[in-house]
Amino acid sequence: MSEIIKLYIDGRKVEAEAGSTLLEAARSCGAEVPTICYHEHCSSYGLCRLCVVEVEGQRTLAPACVVEIEEGMDVKTQSDRVVRSRRTILEMLDSAVDLSEAPEIVEQLAVYGADRERFSGGTERTPEIIDDNPMFIRDYSQCVLCWRCVQVCAEDAQYAFAINFSGRGYETSITTSYEKSLTESSCVFCGQCVGVCPTGALKPKREWLLEAGTEPSEIMRMTRSERRKKRRRQERPYQVVSSTQEERDDDKR
Amino acid sequence: MKQELTRSEMDLKELKELLLPMVNSGRTALLPALHAAQELYGWLPEDVAAEIGRQLRVPEADVYGVIDFYSMFYSRPVARNIARVCGDPSCSIAGGLRAVDEACAHLGVKLDEVSGDGEWMVERAPCLGLCEHAPAALVGDRAIGNIDPENPIDWLSTQGDGARSVVGGDIRILTRNCGNGFTTGLKEYMLSGGYSGLRRALGELTPSGVVDEIKASGLVGRGGAAFPTGLKWEGVAKASGETKYVVCNADESEPGTFKDRVLMEDDPHQLLEGMVLAGYAVGAEKGYIYVRGEYPQAVRILNEALGKGRDEGLVGRNIAGSGFDFDIEIRVGAGAYICGEETALFESIEGKRGFPRIKPPFPTTHGLFGRPTAINNVETLCNVPHIIGKGSDAFRKCGTRESPGPKLYCVSGDVDNPGLYEAPFGVTLRYVIEELAGGVVGGKLGSVLLGGAAGAFTTAKSYDVPLTIEDLRSENLSLGSGVLMVFHEGRDVRLVLEGLAHFFADESCGKCYPCQLGTQRQYEIIHRANAGQALSVDRQRLSDVGWTMTDASLCGLGQTAATAVLSALDLWPNLFDTDEDEL
């Protein structure tokens, strides 16, 4: 049994196991702490800062997803500074990327009374949709740079290391080496990146086509040539690209 | 431009040979490998990057991620000569941005565009640390000071190094061998008392004795954070683990700061001695000096001095016959202000993008390669030989009780004699500006940006505040890295702020949202206001963006990216008001 730490969250006395994060402790007592980049099964890097809380005696706000609890901490999850930061981060994010397929973030915009026009007129991130493989569509105009796709592609899960970052600052983007297509990269089409994407930035191509109103029969026809290519690859086993559930389903049809 | 040529095996052979000595190092050799490859090919083509990745066992996407992070690495073909013109405050008020335009016009290119003959390209560079020679440029690897903005032909073709250091002050402790127009060699350094601190330490003191002496001296870090050096070293010395490191942060990039460049170029052995002493004190056998990519001259000089020090048995194995081993490696950055942040600097040495890490854990226990690491600024380490050589009491004779010792002040902008001035802590702003730098020129004093781009504006109201850590803190100011950027009353502070905002937007690493988004929005708001399109909500927007960055950013860059703007709004609340507001 590990040590129990006592702290105060929004004036309430809370007990939690040593090694817990402030986020875990806050959620255990029902305090609402919003997050964007945080994912239970991914490493936490404290990127989005939406989870910041005010810890008495500390100069800056603390990212709850990574800061561990300490004995006697006095934590405020909804102080004026906290709310200002969360609201401003959300407003700035909203002005930078397309959040139309990120309902959880949009909900936070409402919770924090964000003014959705506040930073309008600022440069938006509007790269072209990347349709370079039969499996996924990448629409980085919806990317919030939560890093999860890069993490699961690397040490958090798949060890494929197909994607990383280009640029820096506001111009950071997720990319393959020299922006080549996913098919030319070390991508194994495991789909984990799509699974952890919190917005519509990464999407199965079939979902994307269906949403665009394409008839299933049409999708079949469109992907037929892809499947033919795949079959050819299977005849040469050393060049097989591992198939995903979707490809297998596709073959059964 | 698209890569048209496919390199033959023959072409990669040279690269493979170059990489041979690096292969066993793995990923930490990534930046050195990229520098070497770029030197060979002029830029970094895909197959070259792939080969480097294979040899150093770094995934290709990661190699590309690193290349694209650093502004001095190029994944597209570039010109044979790159003219980097400084666009930060001291240079821009002296005509730096005009020089950019004129050079582009002369060459018939746009900014960042390669000329038709492939010879030239002009970039707007972040502060080049040549502020006392404003406006300045880096042409290839030659630093050119006092360029004539109207006459690009002249400065683009200047030969030799045109930026000798300008050094003055009441006391000459750290700068006793600086400002002479040449690099002080080992012999001269020793004649001036050099390496006596090291001899004393190795002969008379235990490592903890050295730590105690530094603690007793009251030395605090000179990079900006003013953390007590002795305490830091004690933390590293006591941290568990066999392998420990000393890292010298020579990524001097804070706009307005040029002291470390002068120290490295004019008296490199002083720094090396400080490093070896640090290594002895904390129990490290390896040290790194991470020099920013914009300081090719300092890199050359340090490497030379290091070779000489090794030859004389002052660095390397069995130093001065004491049995103590400590070697130093020079690492060269590639254009990223963020790498001056200590954990981002570690990441860079480890061959990664310069993303700062979450603290804690702190470098004293989890630093470079996850090992206990003492990381210190150049000026901080240069104080060490004097403290150990002459004792902490002698050191404390200078400065105040809480801020003991000598301090280097980087004075630039509208003063008669911009330069590096050494004076004790506790002299006033008035003294440094009026007495040492010859007073304000071009009009009466308007404002001073104290501490660099990450610092705050103040006015004549602070003229008589003693320049100490404690006095400035009580005024809500900070000396930062010792920067005094002086502006006469006719200067438009809004333009200076736009320049600073541009700098931070360019240099934000993009890791955390407040800084990634905030530096961009901050720049846009100020840029638009300066273009005559201020909105009545701008003051509140700048305040919210600024406080969000200050409160919620992950590292020191984001936390200070709005300090200057917020300080200006405090001093001049109506700075960005529209006509509408005045009605």
PDB file of N, CA, C and O in Angstrom, chain A residues 45 47-49 59-61 81 84 87-88 92 95 118-119 122-123 125 144-145 147 161-162 164-170 177-180, chain B residues 44-46 49 59-62 64-65 68-69 335 353 358 506-509 511-514 516 521 524 541 544 547-548 551-554:
ATOM      1  N   TYR A  45       2.789  15.225 -21.763  1.00  0.00           N
ATOM      2  CA  TYR A  45       3.848  16.210 -21.881  1.00  0.00           C
ATOM      3  C   TYR A  45       3.403  17.616 -21.470  1.00  0.00           C
ATOM      4  O   TYR A  45       4.157  18.566 -21.587  1.00  0.00           O
ATOM      5  N   LEU A  47       1.143  19.773 -22.811  1.00  0.00           N
ATOM      6  CA  LEU A  47       1.211  20.666 -23.961  1.00  0.00           C
ATOM      7  C   LEU A  47       0.095  21.694 -24.000  1.00  0.00           C
ATOM      8  O   LEU A  47       0.346  22.873 -24.160  1.00  0.00           O
ATOM      9  N   CYS A  48      -1.144  21.224 -23.823  1.00  0.00           N
ATOM     10  CA  CYS A  48      -2.264  22.132 -24.102  1.00  0.00           C
ATOM     11  C   CYS A  48      -2.461  23.145 -22.992  1.00  0.00           C
ATOM     12  O   CYS A  48      -3.009  24.206 -23.223  1.00  0.00           O
ATOM     13  N   ARG A  49      -2.028  22.827 -21.806  1.00  0.00           N
ATOM     14  CA  ARG A  49      -2.107  23.703 -20.632  1.00  0.00           C
ATOM     15  C   ARG A  49      -3.543  24.049 -20.267  1.00  0.00           C
ATOM     16  O   ARG A  49      -3.782  24.979 -19.512  1.00  0.00           O
ATOM     17  N   ARG A  59       4.704  30.439  -8.566  1.00  0.00           N
ATOM     18  CA  ARG A  59       4.688  31.627  -9.423  1.00  0.00           C
ATOM     19  C   ARG A  59       3.804  31.435 -10.653  1.00  0.00           C
ATOM     20  O   ARG A  59       3.057  32.315 -11.047  1.00  0.00           O
ATOM     21  N   THR A  60       3.918  30.267 -11.249  1.00  0.00           N
ATOM     22  CA  THR A  60       3.136  30.030 -12.458  1.00  0.00           C
ATOM     23  C   THR A  60       2.077  28.959 -12.184  1.00  0.00           C
ATOM     24  O   THR A  60       2.116  28.282 -11.158  1.00  0.00           O
ATOM     25  N   LEU A  61       1.166  28.805 -13.122  1.00  0.00           N
ATOM     26  CA  LEU A  61       0.131  27.788 -12.961  1.00  0.00           C
ATOM     27  C   LEU A  61       0.738  26.412 -13.243  1.00  0.00           C
ATOM     28  O   LEU A  61       1.713  26.290 -13.977  1.00  0.00           O
ATOM     29  N   ARG A  81      -7.148  33.423 -12.466  1.00  0.00           N
ATOM     30  CA  ARG A  81      -5.998  33.222 -13.363  1.00  0.00           C
ATOM     31  C   ARG A  81      -6.179  31.962 -14.189  1.00  0.00           C
ATOM     32  O   ARG A  81      -5.862  31.923 -15.375  1.00  0.00           O
ATOM     33  N   ARG A  84      -8.861  32.588 -16.829  1.00  0.00           N
ATOM     34  CA  ARG A  84      -8.378  33.457 -17.904  1.00  0.00           C
ATOM     35  C   ARG A  84      -7.483  32.671 -18.870  1.00  0.00           C
ATOM     36  O   ARG A  84      -7.606  32.780 -20.086  1.00  0.00           O
ATOM     37  N   ARG A  87      -9.622  30.121 -20.905  1.00  0.00           N
ATOM     38  CA  ARG A  87     -10.466  30.778 -21.902  1.00  0.00           C
ATOM     39  C   ARG A  87      -9.607  31.306 -23.055  1.00  0.00           C
ATOM     40  O   ARG A  87      -9.922  31.097 -24.226  1.00  0.00           O
ATOM     41  N   THR A  88      -8.483  31.945 -22.713  1.00  0.00           N
ATOM     42  CA  THR A  88      -7.649  32.541 -23.763  1.00  0.00           C
ATOM     43  C   THR A  88      -7.025  31.462 -24.649  1.00  0.00           C
ATOM     44  O   THR A  88      -6.953  31.617 -25.867  1.00  0.00           O
ATOM     45  N   MET A  92      -7.735  31.249 -28.596  1.00  0.00           N
ATOM     46  CA  MET A  92      -6.649  31.301 -29.576  1.00  0.00           C
ATOM     47  C   MET A  92      -6.644  30.049 -30.450  1.00  0.00           C
ATOM     48  O   MET A  92      -6.432  30.120 -31.657  1.00  0.00           O
ATOM     49  N   SER A  95      -9.274  30.165 -33.030  1.00  0.00           N
ATOM     50  CA  SER A  95      -8.983  31.086 -34.138  1.00  0.00           C
ATOM     51  C   SER A  95      -7.912  30.528 -35.074  1.00  0.00           C
ATOM     52  O   SER A  95      -7.673  31.066 -36.139  1.00  0.00           O
ATOM     53  N   ARG A 118     -12.960  36.547 -30.962  1.00  0.00           N
ATOM     54  CA  ARG A 118     -11.990  37.400 -30.284  1.00  0.00           C
ATOM     55  C   ARG A 118     -10.692  37.584 -31.084  1.00  0.00           C
ATOM     56  O   ARG A 118     -10.142  38.659 -31.132  1.00  0.00           O
ATOM     57  N   PHE A 119     -10.223  36.504 -31.656  1.00  0.00           N
ATOM     58  CA  PHE A 119      -8.953  36.600 -32.390  1.00  0.00           C
ATOM     59  C   PHE A 119      -9.168  36.384 -33.888  1.00  0.00           C
ATOM     60  O   PHE A 119      -8.264  35.983 -34.606  1.00  0.00           O
ATOM     61  N   GLY A 122      -6.819  36.680 -37.374  1.00  0.00           N
ATOM     62  CA  GLY A 122      -5.449  36.184 -37.224  1.00  0.00           C
ATOM     63  C   GLY A 122      -5.178  35.098 -38.258  1.00  0.00           C
ATOM     64  O   GLY A 122      -6.109  34.513 -38.813  1.00  0.00           O
ATOM     65  N   THR A 123      -3.915  34.831 -38.515  1.00  0.00           N
ATOM     66  CA  THR A 123      -3.552  33.779 -39.462  1.00  0.00           C
ATOM     67  C   THR A 123      -4.130  32.446 -38.991  1.00  0.00           C
ATOM     68  O   THR A 123      -3.992  32.085 -37.827  1.00  0.00           O
ATOM     69  N   ARG A 125      -4.408  28.202 -39.551  1.00  0.00           N
ATOM     70  CA  ARG A 125      -3.612  27.109 -40.137  1.00  0.00           C
ATOM     71  C   ARG A 125      -4.525  26.344 -41.086  1.00  0.00           C
ATOM     72  O   ARG A 125      -5.430  25.649 -40.629  1.00  0.00           O
ATOM     73  N   VAL A 144      -4.742  19.958 -33.693  1.00  0.00           N
ATOM     74  CA  VAL A 144      -4.495  20.824 -32.537  1.00  0.00           C
ATOM     75  C   VAL A 144      -3.112  20.570 -31.923  1.00  0.00           C
ATOM     76  O   VAL A 144      -2.800  21.069 -30.855  1.00  0.00           O
ATOM     77  N   LEU A 145      -2.290  19.792 -32.592  1.00  0.00           N
ATOM     78  CA  LEU A 145      -0.920  19.509 -32.122  1.00  0.00           C
ATOM     79  C   LEU A 145      -0.898  18.941 -30.703  1.00  0.00           C
ATOM     80  O   LEU A 145      -0.151  19.408 -29.841  1.00  0.00           O
ATOM     81  N   TRP A 147       0.020  15.943 -30.201  1.00  0.00           N
ATOM     82  CA  TRP A 147       1.172  15.034 -30.296  1.00  0.00           C
ATOM     83  C   TRP A 147       0.813  13.551 -30.186  1.00  0.00           C
ATOM     84  O   TRP A 147       1.695  12.695 -30.287  1.00  0.00           O
ATOM     85  N   PHE A 161       7.615   5.008 -36.103  1.00  0.00           N
ATOM     86  CA  PHE A 161       8.356   6.263 -36.314  1.00  0.00           C
ATOM     87  C   PHE A 161       8.158   6.847 -37.706  1.00  0.00           C
ATOM     88  O   PHE A 161       9.091   7.312 -38.330  1.00  0.00           O
ATOM     89  N   ALA A 162       6.906   6.793 -38.180  1.00  0.00           N
ATOM     90  CA  ALA A 162       6.649   7.295 -39.532  1.00  0.00           C
ATOM     91  C   ALA A 162       6.469   8.804 -39.554  1.00  0.00           C
ATOM     92  O   ALA A 162       6.716   9.447 -40.563  1.00  0.00           O
ATOM     93  N   ASN A 164       6.669  12.780 -37.592  1.00  0.00           N
ATOM     94  CA  ASN A 164       7.310  13.650 -36.621  1.00  0.00           C
ATOM     95  C   ASN A 164       6.802  15.072 -36.914  1.00  0.00           C
ATOM     96  O   ASN A 164       5.693  15.215 -37.441  1.00  0.00           O
ATOM     97  N   PHE A 165       7.602  16.069 -36.584  1.00  0.00           N
ATOM     98  CA  PHE A 165       7.145  17.443 -36.753  1.00  0.00           C
ATOM     99  C   PHE A 165       7.921  18.156 -37.850  1.00  0.00           C
ATOM    100  O   PHE A 165       9.084  17.874 -38.083  1.00  0.00           O
ATOM    101  N   SER A 166       7.251  19.115 -38.467  1.00  0.00           N
ATOM    102  CA  SER A 166       7.992  20.057 -39.299  1.00  0.00           C
ATOM    103  C   SER A 166       7.759  21.441 -38.719  1.00  0.00           C
ATOM    104  O   SER A 166       6.816  21.658 -37.962  1.00  0.00           O
ATOM    105  N   GLY A 167       8.635  22.355 -39.084  1.00  0.00           N
ATOM    106  CA  GLY A 167       8.498  23.728 -38.605  1.00  0.00           C
ATOM    107  C   GLY A 167       8.614  23.831 -37.106  1.00  0.00           C
ATOM    108  O   GLY A 167       9.023  22.890 -36.416  1.00  0.00           O
ATOM    109  N   ARG A 168       8.273  24.985 -36.585  1.00  0.00           N
ATOM    110  CA  ARG A 168       8.238  25.167 -35.136  1.00  0.00           C
ATOM    111  C   ARG A 168       7.285  26.319 -34.833  1.00  0.00           C
ATOM    112  O   ARG A 168       6.833  27.019 -35.733  1.00  0.00           O
ATOM    113  N   GLY A 169       7.010  26.529 -33.566  1.00  0.00           N
ATOM    114  CA  GLY A 169       6.110  27.604 -33.173  1.00  0.00           C
ATOM    115  C   GLY A 169       4.733  27.421 -33.780  1.00  0.00           C
ATOM    116  O   GLY A 169       4.220  26.302 -33.874  1.00  0.00           O
ATOM    117  N   TYR A 170       4.173  28.522 -34.222  1.00  0.00           N
ATOM    118  CA  TYR A 170       2.820  28.486 -34.786  1.00  0.00           C
ATOM    119  C   TYR A 170       2.779  27.653 -36.062  1.00  0.00           C
ATOM    120  O   TYR A 170       1.745  27.137 -36.437  1.00  0.00           O
ATOM    121  N   SER A 177       8.899  12.146 -43.044  1.00  0.00           N
ATOM    122  CA  SER A 177      10.205  12.649 -43.447  1.00  0.00           C
ATOM    123  C   SER A 177      10.100  13.295 -44.827  1.00  0.00           C
ATOM    124  O   SER A 177       9.577  12.686 -45.760  1.00  0.00           O
ATOM    125  N   TYR A 178      10.541  14.507 -44.937  1.00  0.00           N
ATOM    126  CA  TYR A 178      10.514  15.257 -46.193  1.00  0.00           C
ATOM    127  C   TYR A 178       9.124  15.265 -46.832  1.00  0.00           C
ATOM    128  O   TYR A 178       8.987  15.301 -48.045  1.00  0.00           O
ATOM    129  N   GLU A 179       8.120  15.215 -45.974  1.00  0.00           N
ATOM    130  CA  GLU A 179       6.724  15.311 -46.422  1.00  0.00           C
ATOM    131  C   GLU A 179       6.346  14.310 -47.499  1.00  0.00           C
ATOM    132  O   GLU A 179       5.460  14.547 -48.315  1.00  0.00           O
ATOM    133  N   LYS A 180       7.025  13.163 -47.512  1.00  0.00           N
ATOM    134  CA  LYS A 180       6.653  12.170 -48.517  1.00  0.00           C
ATOM    135  C   LYS A 180       5.341  11.508 -48.121  1.00  0.00           C
ATOM    136  O   LYS A 180       4.858  11.681 -47.004  1.00  0.00           O
TER     137      LYS A 180
ATOM    138  N   LEU B  44      20.714  19.879 -47.001  1.00  0.00           N
ATOM    139  CA  LEU B  44      20.519  18.506 -46.530  1.00  0.00           C
ATOM    140  C   LEU B  44      19.447  17.778 -47.339  1.00  0.00           C
ATOM    141  O   LEU B  44      18.279  17.764 -46.988  1.00  0.00           O
ATOM    142  N   PRO B  45      19.873  17.165 -48.442  1.00  0.00           N
ATOM    143  CA  PRO B  45      18.922  16.425 -49.280  1.00  0.00           C
ATOM    144  C   PRO B  45      18.388  15.188 -48.558  1.00  0.00           C
ATOM    145  O   PRO B  45      19.004  14.699 -47.608  1.00  0.00           O
ATOM    146  N   GLU B  46      17.276  14.690 -49.059  1.00  0.00           N
ATOM    147  CA  GLU B  46      16.580  13.579 -48.402  1.00  0.00           C
ATOM    148  C   GLU B  46      17.455  12.337 -48.250  1.00  0.00           C
ATOM    149  O   GLU B  46      17.475  11.703 -47.192  1.00  0.00           O
ATOM    150  N   ALA B  49      19.946  12.848 -45.492  1.00  0.00           N
ATOM    151  CA  ALA B  49      19.305  12.737 -44.174  1.00  0.00           C
ATOM    152  C   ALA B  49      19.030  11.276 -43.845  1.00  0.00           C
ATOM    153  O   ALA B  49      19.224  10.819 -42.709  1.00  0.00           O
ATOM    154  N   PRO B  59      15.292   7.394 -36.524  1.00  0.00           N
ATOM    155  CA  PRO B  59      14.261   7.284 -37.559  1.00  0.00           C
ATOM    156  C   PRO B  59      14.297   8.491 -38.501  1.00  0.00           C
ATOM    157  O   PRO B  59      14.542   9.613 -38.066  1.00  0.00           O
ATOM    158  N   GLU B  60      14.032   8.201 -39.772  1.00  0.00           N
ATOM    159  CA  GLU B  60      14.092   9.253 -40.795  1.00  0.00           C
ATOM    160  C   GLU B  60      13.195  10.449 -40.476  1.00  0.00           C
ATOM    161  O   GLU B  60      13.591  11.596 -40.663  1.00  0.00           O
ATOM    162  N   ALA B  61      11.986  10.167 -40.017  1.00  0.00           N
ATOM    163  CA  ALA B  61      11.056  11.259 -39.720  1.00  0.00           C
ATOM    164  C   ALA B  61      11.613  12.141 -38.600  1.00  0.00           C
ATOM    165  O   ALA B  61      11.411  13.357 -38.582  1.00  0.00           O
ATOM    166  N   ASP B  62      12.331  11.518 -37.667  1.00  0.00           N
ATOM    167  CA  ASP B  62      12.933  12.283 -36.578  1.00  0.00           C
ATOM    168  C   ASP B  62      14.083  13.156 -37.091  1.00  0.00           C
ATOM    169  O   ASP B  62      14.264  14.282 -36.641  1.00  0.00           O
ATOM    170  N   TYR B  64      14.307  14.413 -40.049  1.00  0.00           N
ATOM    171  CA  TYR B  64      13.672  15.543 -40.722  1.00  0.00           C
ATOM    172  C   TYR B  64      13.108  16.544 -39.708  1.00  0.00           C
ATOM    173  O   TYR B  64      13.249  17.756 -39.861  1.00  0.00           O
ATOM    174  N   GLY B  65      12.504  16.001 -38.654  1.00  0.00           N
ATOM    175  CA  GLY B  65      11.963  16.862 -37.601  1.00  0.00           C
ATOM    176  C   GLY B  65      13.025  17.750 -36.992  1.00  0.00           C
ATOM    177  O   GLY B  65      12.784  18.917 -36.687  1.00  0.00           O
ATOM    178  N   ASP B  68      14.183  20.431 -39.639  1.00  0.00           N
ATOM    179  CA  ASP B  68      13.211  21.493 -39.857  1.00  0.00           C
ATOM    180  C   ASP B  68      12.990  22.373 -38.620  1.00  0.00           C
ATOM    181  O   ASP B  68      12.373  23.416 -38.704  1.00  0.00           O
ATOM    182  N   PHE B  69      13.517  21.931 -37.489  1.00  0.00           N
ATOM    183  CA  PHE B  69      13.369  22.721 -36.262  1.00  0.00           C
ATOM    184  C   PHE B  69      14.366  23.877 -36.215  1.00  0.00           C
ATOM    185  O   PHE B  69      14.052  24.968 -35.754  1.00  0.00           O
ATOM    186  N   GLY B 335      20.669  27.585 -34.768  1.00  0.00           N
ATOM    187  CA  GLY B 335      19.643  28.605 -34.950  1.00  0.00           C
ATOM    188  C   GLY B 335      18.358  28.278 -34.233  1.00  0.00           C
ATOM    189  O   GLY B 335      17.382  27.877 -34.875  1.00  0.00           O
ATOM    190  N   ARG B 353      14.858  17.705 -31.394  1.00  0.00           N
ATOM    191  CA  ARG B 353      14.326  19.064 -31.527  1.00  0.00           C
ATOM    192  C   ARG B 353      14.473  19.760 -30.178  1.00  0.00           C
ATOM    193  O   ARG B 353      14.396  19.105 -29.135  1.00  0.00           O
ATOM    194  N   ILE B 358       9.551  19.308 -19.095  1.00  0.00           N
ATOM    195  CA  ILE B 358       8.806  19.706 -17.901  1.00  0.00           C
ATOM    196  C   ILE B 358       9.755  19.612 -16.710  1.00  0.00           C
ATOM    197  O   ILE B 358      10.493  18.640 -16.576  1.00  0.00           O
ATOM    198  N   ASP B 506       8.768  33.921 -33.936  1.00  0.00           N
ATOM    199  CA  ASP B 506       9.727  33.163 -34.738  1.00  0.00           C
ATOM    200  C   ASP B 506      10.419  32.079 -33.930  1.00  0.00           C
ATOM    201  O   ASP B 506      10.772  31.030 -34.456  1.00  0.00           O
ATOM    202  N   GLU B 507      10.651  32.350 -32.671  1.00  0.00           N
ATOM    203  CA  GLU B 507      11.487  31.468 -31.870  1.00  0.00           C
ATOM    204  C   GLU B 507      10.714  30.506 -30.962  1.00  0.00           C
ATOM    205  O   GLU B 507      11.317  29.630 -30.339  1.00  0.00           O
ATOM    206  N   SER B 508       9.410  30.686 -30.850  1.00  0.00           N
ATOM    207  CA  SER B 508       8.629  29.747 -30.037  1.00  0.00           C
ATOM    208  C   SER B 508       8.815  28.343 -30.613  1.00  0.00           C
ATOM    209  O   SER B 508       8.810  28.154 -31.821  1.00  0.00           O
ATOM    210  N   CYS B 509       9.008  27.364 -29.748  1.00  0.00           N
ATOM    211  CA  CYS B 509       9.240  26.009 -30.256  1.00  0.00           C
ATOM    212  C   CYS B 509       7.939  25.361 -30.692  1.00  0.00           C
ATOM    213  O   CYS B 509       7.944  24.420 -31.467  1.00  0.00           O
ATOM    214  N   LYS B 511       5.776  23.847 -28.599  1.00  0.00           N
ATOM    215  CA  LYS B 511       5.383  22.700 -27.774  1.00  0.00           C
ATOM    216  C   LYS B 511       4.089  22.974 -26.995  1.00  0.00           C
ATOM    217  O   LYS B 511       3.140  22.219 -27.108  1.00  0.00           O
ATOM    218  N   CYS B 512       4.075  24.018 -26.190  1.00  0.00           N
ATOM    219  CA  CYS B 512       2.861  24.268 -25.402  1.00  0.00           C
ATOM    220  C   CYS B 512       1.970  25.304 -26.087  1.00  0.00           C
ATOM    221  O   CYS B 512       2.457  26.202 -26.761  1.00  0.00           O
ATOM    222  N   TYR B 513       0.669  25.146 -25.907  1.00  0.00           N
ATOM    223  CA  TYR B 513      -0.290  25.994 -26.617  1.00  0.00           C
ATOM    224  C   TYR B 513      -0.177  27.486 -26.303  1.00  0.00           C
ATOM    225  O   TYR B 513      -0.256  28.305 -27.214  1.00  0.00           O
ATOM    226  N   PRO B 514      -0.027  27.888 -25.028  1.00  0.00           N
ATOM    227  CA  PRO B 514      -0.036  29.332 -24.753  1.00  0.00           C
ATOM    228  C   PRO B 514       1.011  30.079 -25.563  1.00  0.00           C
ATOM    229  O   PRO B 514       0.728  31.133 -26.135  1.00  0.00           O
ATOM    230  N   GLN B 516       2.867  28.783 -28.279  1.00  0.00           N
ATOM    231  CA  GLN B 516       2.722  28.488 -29.710  1.00  0.00           C
ATOM    232  C   GLN B 516       1.686  29.423 -30.347  1.00  0.00           C
ATOM    233  O   GLN B 516       1.911  29.986 -31.415  1.00  0.00           O
ATOM    234  N   ARG B 521      -0.356  35.428 -31.957  1.00  0.00           N
ATOM    235  CA  ARG B 521      -1.440  36.411 -31.830  1.00  0.00           C
ATOM    236  C   ARG B 521      -0.904  37.739 -31.288  1.00  0.00           C
ATOM    237  O   ARG B 521      -1.324  38.803 -31.701  1.00  0.00           O
ATOM    238  N   GLU B 524       0.623  39.522 -34.168  1.00  0.00           N
ATOM    239  CA  GLU B 524      -0.376  39.998 -35.130  1.00  0.00           C
ATOM    240  C   GLU B 524      -1.112  41.238 -34.622  1.00  0.00           C
ATOM    241  O   GLU B 524      -1.350  42.186 -35.383  1.00  0.00           O
ATOM    242  N   ARG B 541      -6.909  42.415 -25.165  1.00  0.00           N
ATOM    243  CA  ARG B 541      -6.444  41.181 -25.813  1.00  0.00           C
ATOM    244  C   ARG B 541      -4.969  40.939 -25.522  1.00  0.00           C
ATOM    245  O   ARG B 541      -4.553  39.828 -25.189  1.00  0.00           O
ATOM    246  N   ASP B 544      -4.637  39.743 -21.934  1.00  0.00           N
ATOM    247  CA  ASP B 544      -5.039  38.343 -21.733  1.00  0.00           C
ATOM    248  C   ASP B 544      -4.047  37.369 -22.358  1.00  0.00           C
ATOM    249  O   ASP B 544      -3.671  36.368 -21.750  1.00  0.00           O
ATOM    250  N   TRP B 547      -0.792  37.577 -20.188  1.00  0.00           N
ATOM    251  CA  TRP B 547      -0.869  36.904 -18.884  1.00  0.00           C
ATOM    252  C   TRP B 547      -1.048  35.405 -19.014  1.00  0.00           C
ATOM    253  O   TRP B 547      -0.559  34.634 -18.196  1.00  0.00           O
ATOM    254  N   THR B 548      -1.735  34.993 -20.081  1.00  0.00           N
ATOM    255  CA  THR B 548      -1.885  33.549 -20.301  1.00  0.00           C
ATOM    256  C   THR B 548      -0.533  32.916 -20.603  1.00  0.00           C
ATOM    257  O   THR B 548      -0.194  31.860 -20.066  1.00  0.00           O
ATOM    258  N   ASP B 551       1.516  32.993 -17.267  1.00  0.00           N
ATOM    259  CA  ASP B 551       1.034  32.078 -16.231  1.00  0.00           C
ATOM    260  C   ASP B 551       1.084  30.612 -16.641  1.00  0.00           C
ATOM    261  O   ASP B 551       1.335  29.747 -15.818  1.00  0.00           O
ATOM    262  N   ALA B 552       0.798  30.345 -17.901  1.00  0.00           N
ATOM    263  CA  ALA B 552       0.501  28.959 -18.265  1.00  0.00           C
ATOM    264  C   ALA B 552       1.517  28.303 -19.198  1.00  0.00           C
ATOM    265  O   ALA B 552       1.406  27.118 -19.486  1.00  0.00           O
ATOM    266  N   SER B 553       2.527  29.051 -19.673  1.00  0.00           N
ATOM    267  CA  SER B 553       3.483  28.435 -20.598  1.00  0.00           C
ATOM    268  C   SER B 553       4.370  27.421 -19.886  1.00  0.00           C
ATOM    269  O   SER B 553       4.579  27.490 -18.681  1.00  0.00           O
ATOM    270  N   LEU B 554       4.918  26.535 -20.688  1.00  0.00           N
ATOM    271  CA  LEU B 554       5.714  25.435 -20.134  1.00  0.00           C
ATOM    272  C   LEU B 554       7.100  25.873 -19.679  1.00  0.00           C
ATOM    273  O   LEU B 554       7.622  25.391 -18.691  1.00  0.00           O
TER     274      LEU B 554
END
